[in-house]
Amino acid sequence: MGIVKNYIKDTNIHKEKLDKEYRVIFDEIMVYFRTSALPEKEIEVTIQDILSSFLEAQEAGKTVDEVIGGSYKDFCENIIEELKSTPKDRKRIILSNISMLFLISIVLIATDYILYSIEDFVKDRTIIFNYSVSLDTILQVFIAVLVIYAFFKYVRSSGVTKKSTKAKLKEGAILYLASLIFISIQIGIKYFKLFNFEGIVLLNINIYIIIPILYIIMKIFDYFSNK
């Protein structure tokens, strides 16, 4: 969405006015909100509101702890709970999550199709536009959702600044191991029939039809979640 990009651009420009104390905490807050389940527009509007309050407090000579109360995570969670307080807000969050689900599906299906196409082209010098949606496809999407959720939760809990070299190495090792496990499961599903669900085909459709359909559905959910 163009308006969201404008919000992000505006935030990146004005956050340069923050001093080091405020800037460190503001970076943590941005990551915390952007890895939350809130709609994209809601996230960026909230970040801008927080930035405005930080700039005002900084000009008034207040410390960042006086503004957030000592814990940026508690500060963020209180705001998130307020944003979830009405049925309308909860509905928008659900729509935003559904939109993300379709985005993940598009990426996985496109990747899966490209890999199969390369394999078929190398073997037979042919390109097949037909794509079979099987239980394997659903399983891959489900696993990807779990991995992304776990990754976001880990990022939010660990923070992004004030880390020692040891902490950074530990985080890198954890992320590497998680990525390796995820890729191994995907390869196992695709090439070694780990769960052997590929034969249970739910839908046969041309790739140039399914991708635009999923994209349109994703944008519809995205539109209503940010309305």
mmCIF file of C-alpha atoms in Angstrom:
data_model
loop_
_atom_site.group_PDB
_atom_site.id
_atom_site.type_symbol
_atom_site.label_atom_id
_atom_site.label_comp_id
_atom_site.label_asym_id
_atom_site.label_seq_id
_atom_site.Cartn_x
_atom_site.Cartn_y
_atom_site.Cartn_z
ATOM 1 C CA MET A 1 0.000 0.000 0.000
ATOM 2 C CA GLY A 2 1.308 3.459 -0.982
ATOM 3 C CA ILE A 3 0.071 5.131 2.203
ATOM 4 C CA VAL A 4 1.936 2.627 4.375
ATOM 5 C CA LYS A 5 5.159 3.234 2.441
ATOM 6 C CA ASN A 6 4.687 6.960 2.998
ATOM 7 C CA TYR A 7 4.276 6.387 6.740
ATOM 8 C CA ILE A 8 7.480 4.312 6.828
ATOM 9 C CA LYS A 9 9.395 6.913 4.819
ATOM 10 C CA ASP A 10 8.164 9.716 7.083
ATOM 11 C CA THR A 11 9.117 7.747 10.200
ATOM 12 C CA ASN A 12 12.626 7.049 8.887
ATOM 13 C CA ILE A 13 13.146 10.764 8.237
ATOM 14 C CA HIS A 14 11.887 12.100 11.570
ATOM 15 C CA LYS A 15 13.382 9.438 13.846
ATOM 16 C CA GLU A 16 16.808 10.911 13.000
ATOM 17 C CA LYS A 17 15.854 13.775 15.336
ATOM 18 C CA LEU A 18 15.901 11.440 18.347
ATOM 19 C CA ASP A 19 18.972 11.377 20.564
ATOM 20 C CA LYS A 20 20.781 8.097 21.278
ATOM 21 C CA GLU A 21 18.770 7.190 24.403
ATOM 22 C CA TYR A 22 15.432 7.600 22.659
ATOM 23 C CA ARG A 23 16.656 6.158 19.361
ATOM 24 C CA VAL A 24 17.724 2.819 20.888
ATOM 25 C CA ILE A 25 14.326 2.282 22.518
ATOM 26 C CA PHE A 26 12.430 3.528 19.470
ATOM 27 C CA ASP A 27 14.197 0.974 17.246
ATOM 28 C CA GLU A 28 13.129 -1.774 19.677
ATOM 29 C CA ILE A 29 9.547 -0.497 19.624
ATOM 30 C CA MET A 30 9.458 -0.434 15.798
ATOM 31 C CA VAL A 31 10.568 -4.077 15.626
ATOM 32 C CA TYR A 32 8.092 -5.064 18.337
ATOM 33 C CA PHE A 33 5.133 -3.554 16.521
ATOM 34 C CA ARG A 34 6.187 -4.679 13.039
ATOM 35 C CA THR A 35 6.373 -8.288 14.216
ATOM 36 C CA SER A 36 2.947 -8.087 15.857
ATOM 37 C CA ALA A 37 -0.350 -9.340 14.415
ATOM 38 C CA LEU A 38 -1.737 -5.826 13.946
ATOM 39 C CA PRO A 39 -2.737 -4.575 10.464
ATOM 40 C CA GLU A 40 0.100 -2.899 8.591
ATOM 41 C CA LYS A 41 -1.466 0.558 8.510
ATOM 42 C CA GLU A 42 -2.337 0.386 12.213
ATOM 43 C CA ILE A 43 1.269 -0.487 13.006
ATOM 44 C CA GLU A 44 2.763 2.437 11.107
ATOM 45 C CA VAL A 45 0.228 4.967 12.444
ATOM 46 C CA THR A 46 0.957 3.793 16.003
ATOM 47 C CA ILE A 47 4.722 4.014 15.420
ATOM 48 C CA GLN A 48 4.325 7.579 14.172
ATOM 49 C CA ASP A 49 2.227 8.514 17.225
ATOM 50 C CA ILE A 50 4.931 7.087 19.504
ATOM 51 C CA LEU A 51 7.633 8.942 17.577
ATOM 52 C CA SER A 52 5.725 12.217 17.998
ATOM 53 C CA SER A 53 5.377 11.644 21.744
ATOM 54 C CA PHE A 54 9.093 10.808 22.001
ATOM 55 C CA LEU A 55 10.094 13.978 20.167
ATOM 56 C CA GLU A 56 7.847 16.083 22.402
ATOM 57 C CA ALA A 57 9.197 14.424 25.568
ATOM 58 C CA GLN A 58 12.774 14.818 24.380
ATOM 59 C CA GLU A 59 12.210 18.519 23.751
ATOM 60 C CA ALA A 60 10.702 18.845 27.242
ATOM 61 C CA GLY A 61 13.828 17.297 28.749
ATOM 62 C CA LYS A 62 12.218 14.039 29.898
ATOM 63 C CA THR A 63 14.045 10.712 29.863
ATOM 64 C CA VAL A 64 12.724 7.822 27.791
ATOM 65 C CA ASP A 65 12.013 5.837 30.985
ATOM 66 C CA GLU A 66 9.685 8.598 32.136
ATOM 67 C CA VAL A 67 7.720 8.170 28.905
ATOM 68 C CA ILE A 68 7.491 4.370 28.678
ATOM 69 C CA GLY A 69 7.745 3.427 32.349
ATOM 70 C CA GLY A 70 10.944 1.402 32.211
ATOM 71 C CA SER A 71 9.960 -1.541 29.982
ATOM 72 C CA TYR A 72 9.397 -0.958 26.282
ATOM 73 C CA LYS A 73 7.765 -4.407 25.969
ATOM 74 C CA ASP A 74 5.135 -3.611 28.602
ATOM 75 C CA PHE A 75 4.667 -0.213 26.973
ATOM 76 C CA CYS A 76 4.059 -1.851 23.576
ATOM 77 C CA GLU A 77 1.797 -4.580 24.979
ATOM 78 C CA ASN A 78 -0.419 -2.016 26.707
ATOM 79 C CA ILE A 79 -0.876 -0.174 23.412
ATOM 80 C CA ILE A 80 -1.524 -3.414 21.513
ATOM 81 C CA GLU A 81 -4.157 -4.477 24.059
ATOM 82 C CA GLU A 82 -5.876 -1.113 23.627
ATOM 83 C CA LEU A 83 -5.847 -1.559 19.850
ATOM 84 C CA LYS A 84 -7.453 -5.002 20.279
ATOM 85 C CA SER A 85 -10.120 -3.757 22.674
ATOM 86 C CA THR A 86 -13.094 -3.495 20.283
ATOM 87 C CA PRO A 87 -14.736 -6.168 18.082
ATOM 88 C CA LYS A 88 -13.965 -4.025 15.019
ATOM 89 C CA ASP A 89 -10.261 -3.946 15.876
ATOM 90 C CA ARG A 90 -10.170 -7.696 16.498
ATOM 91 C CA LYS A 91 -11.882 -8.262 13.155
ATOM 92 C CA ARG A 92 -9.236 -6.173 11.377
ATOM 93 C CA ILE A 93 -6.458 -8.172 13.031
ATOM 94 C CA ILE A 94 -8.067 -11.432 11.862
ATOM 95 C CA LEU A 95 -8.345 -10.069 8.303
ATOM 96 C CA SER A 96 -4.696 -8.979 8.416
ATOM 97 C CA ASN A 97 -3.607 -12.470 9.498
ATOM 98 C CA ILE A 98 -5.646 -14.062 6.701
ATOM 99 C CA SER A 99 -3.985 -11.706 4.227
ATOM 100 C CA MET A 100 -0.579 -12.834 5.521
ATOM 101 C CA LEU A 101 -1.659 -16.475 5.136
ATOM 102 C CA PHE A 102 -2.420 -15.909 1.438
ATOM 103 C CA LEU A 103 0.916 -14.117 0.982
ATOM 104 C CA ILE A 104 2.759 -17.108 2.457
ATOM 105 C CA SER A 105 0.753 -19.422 0.165
ATOM 106 C CA ILE A 106 1.694 -17.376 -2.898
ATOM 107 C CA VAL A 107 5.408 -17.451 -2.047
ATOM 108 C CA LEU A 108 5.441 -21.197 -1.341
ATOM 109 C CA ILE A 109 3.408 -22.121 -4.409
ATOM 110 C CA ALA A 110 5.527 -19.913 -6.669
ATOM 111 C CA THR A 111 8.744 -21.368 -5.218
ATOM 112 C CA ASP A 112 7.434 -24.919 -5.484
ATOM 113 C CA TYR A 113 6.357 -24.370 -9.094
ATOM 114 C CA ILE A 114 9.710 -22.842 -10.074
ATOM 115 C CA LEU A 115 11.616 -25.783 -8.584
ATOM 116 C CA TYR A 116 9.399 -28.315 -10.395
ATOM 117 C CA SER A 117 9.648 -26.330 -13.647
ATOM 118 C CA ILE A 118 13.442 -26.297 -13.497
ATOM 119 C CA GLU A 119 13.442 -30.024 -12.790
ATOM 120 C CA ASP A 120 11.071 -30.772 -15.716
ATOM 121 C CA PHE A 121 12.970 -28.485 -18.072
ATOM 122 C CA VAL A 122 16.313 -30.145 -17.253
ATOM 123 C CA LYS A 123 14.802 -33.602 -17.801
ATOM 124 C CA ASP A 124 12.453 -33.086 -20.770
ATOM 125 C CA ARG A 125 13.119 -29.537 -22.022
ATOM 126 C CA THR A 126 9.438 -28.747 -21.402
ATOM 127 C CA ILE A 127 7.620 -26.174 -19.313
ATOM 128 C CA ILE A 128 4.361 -27.248 -17.677
ATOM 129 C CA PHE A 129 1.996 -24.541 -16.469
ATOM 130 C CA ASN A 130 -0.296 -26.894 -14.574
ATOM 131 C CA TYR A 131 0.027 -26.890 -10.783
ATOM 132 C CA SER A 132 -1.427 -29.473 -8.393
ATOM 133 C CA VAL A 133 -2.489 -28.285 -4.965
ATOM 134 C CA SER A 134 -2.144 -31.308 -2.676
ATOM 135 C CA LEU A 135 -2.180 -31.940 1.058
ATOM 136 C CA ASP A 136 1.594 -31.486 0.876
ATOM 137 C CA THR A 137 0.994 -27.886 -0.203
ATOM 138 C CA ILE A 138 -1.318 -27.270 2.756
ATOM 139 C CA LEU A 139 1.219 -28.848 5.104
ATOM 140 C CA GLN A 140 4.035 -26.659 3.785
ATOM 141 C CA VAL A 141 1.940 -23.529 4.308
ATOM 142 C CA PHE A 142 1.086 -24.651 7.844
ATOM 143 C CA ILE A 143 4.746 -25.286 8.683
ATOM 144 C CA ALA A 144 5.766 -21.913 7.193
ATOM 145 C CA VAL A 145 3.147 -20.127 9.322
ATOM 146 C CA LEU A 146 4.471 -21.812 12.470
ATOM 147 C CA VAL A 147 8.079 -20.923 11.577
ATOM 148 C CA ILE A 148 7.233 -17.274 10.871
ATOM 149 C CA TYR A 149 5.212 -17.016 14.084
ATOM 150 C CA ALA A 150 8.072 -18.533 16.098
ATOM 151 C CA PHE A 151 10.593 -16.242 14.404
ATOM 152 C CA PHE A 152 8.555 -13.103 15.118
ATOM 153 C CA LYS A 153 8.030 -14.166 18.722
ATOM 154 C CA TYR A 154 11.755 -14.802 19.139
ATOM 155 C CA VAL A 155 12.683 -11.416 17.646
ATOM 156 C CA ARG A 156 10.216 -9.632 19.910
ATOM 157 C CA SER A 157 11.435 -11.399 23.042
ATOM 158 C CA SER A 158 15.151 -11.003 22.318
ATOM 159 C CA GLY A 159 15.200 -7.391 21.135
ATOM 160 C CA VAL A 160 17.478 -5.957 18.462
ATOM 161 C CA THR A 161 19.925 -3.663 20.277
ATOM 162 C CA LYS A 162 22.328 -3.679 23.205
ATOM 163 C CA LYS A 163 23.527 -7.213 22.460
ATOM 164 C CA SER A 164 26.938 -8.560 23.308
ATOM 165 C CA THR A 165 29.000 -10.429 20.738
ATOM 166 C CA LYS A 166 28.213 -13.689 22.558
ATOM 167 C CA ALA A 167 24.480 -12.960 22.441
ATOM 168 C CA LYS A 168 24.666 -12.137 18.735
ATOM 169 C CA LEU A 169 26.546 -15.376 17.990
ATOM 170 C CA LYS A 170 23.997 -17.354 20.006
ATOM 171 C CA GLU A 171 21.113 -15.704 18.148
ATOM 172 C CA GLY A 172 22.793 -16.369 14.799
ATOM 173 C CA ALA A 173 23.270 -20.037 15.689
ATOM 174 C CA ILE A 174 19.610 -20.379 16.739
ATOM 175 C CA LEU A 175 18.338 -18.741 13.555
ATOM 176 C CA TYR A 176 20.692 -20.879 11.428
ATOM 177 C CA LEU A 177 19.512 -24.062 13.135
ATOM 178 C CA ALA A 178 15.837 -23.069 12.775
ATOM 179 C CA SER A 179 16.347 -22.276 9.073
ATOM 180 C CA LEU A 180 18.158 -25.583 8.537
ATOM 181 C CA ILE A 181 15.328 -27.537 10.194
ATOM 182 C CA PHE A 182 12.698 -25.684 8.144
ATOM 183 C CA ILE A 183 14.532 -26.264 4.837
ATOM 184 C CA SER A 184 15.135 -29.918 5.736
ATOM 185 C CA ILE A 185 11.433 -30.469 6.418
ATOM 186 C CA GLN A 186 10.489 -28.783 3.127
ATOM 187 C CA ILE A 187 13.006 -30.911 1.201
ATOM 188 C CA GLY A 188 11.768 -34.017 3.012
ATOM 189 C CA ILE A 189 8.177 -33.233 2.042
ATOM 190 C CA LYS A 190 9.050 -32.448 -1.563
ATOM 191 C CA TYR A 191 11.693 -35.009 -2.516
ATOM 192 C CA PHE A 192 11.609 -37.790 0.061
ATOM 193 C CA LYS A 193 7.818 -37.920 0.557
ATOM 194 C CA LEU A 194 8.224 -37.399 4.293
ATOM 195 C CA PHE A 195 4.469 -37.456 4.859
ATOM 196 C CA ASN A 196 3.466 -38.913 1.478
ATOM 197 C CA PHE A 197 0.480 -36.578 0.987
ATOM 198 C CA GLU A 198 1.432 -35.480 -2.519
ATOM 199 C CA GLY A 199 -0.884 -38.048 -4.104
ATOM 200 C CA ILE A 200 -3.905 -36.503 -2.378
ATOM 201 C CA VAL A 201 -4.551 -33.768 -4.944
ATOM 202 C CA LEU A 202 -7.139 -31.168 -3.970
ATOM 203 C CA LEU A 203 -6.984 -29.004 -7.089
ATOM 204 C CA ASN A 204 -5.383 -28.913 -10.533
ATOM 205 C CA ILE A 205 -5.044 -25.427 -11.976
ATOM 206 C CA ASN A 206 -2.732 -23.409 -14.215
ATOM 207 C CA ILE A 207 -0.085 -21.473 -12.307
ATOM 208 C CA TYR A 208 -0.917 -18.241 -14.150
ATOM 209 C CA ILE A 209 -4.475 -18.528 -12.798
ATOM 210 C CA ILE A 210 -3.903 -19.580 -9.189
ATOM 211 C CA ILE A 211 -1.229 -16.967 -8.405
ATOM 212 C CA PRO A 212 -3.327 -13.953 -9.576
ATOM 213 C CA ILE A 213 -6.410 -15.351 -7.778
ATOM 214 C CA LEU A 214 -4.511 -15.755 -4.513
ATOM 215 C CA TYR A 215 -2.955 -12.311 -4.946
ATOM 216 C CA ILE A 216 -6.338 -10.648 -5.500
ATOM 217 C CA ILE A 217 -7.814 -12.419 -2.455
ATOM 218 C CA MET A 218 -4.798 -11.352 -0.377
ATOM 219 C CA LYS A 219 -5.205 -7.702 -1.441
ATOM 220 C CA ILE A 220 -8.943 -7.792 -0.628
ATOM 221 C CA PHE A 221 -8.263 -8.989 2.911
ATOM 222 C CA ASP A 222 -5.396 -6.506 3.197
ATOM 223 C CA TYR A 223 -7.665 -3.650 2.058
ATOM 224 C CA PHE A 224 -10.390 -4.372 4.613
ATOM 225 C CA SER A 225 -7.894 -4.951 7.418
ATOM 226 C CA ASN A 226 -6.440 -1.469 6.849
ATOM 227 C CA LYS A 227 -9.729 0.291 6.111
#
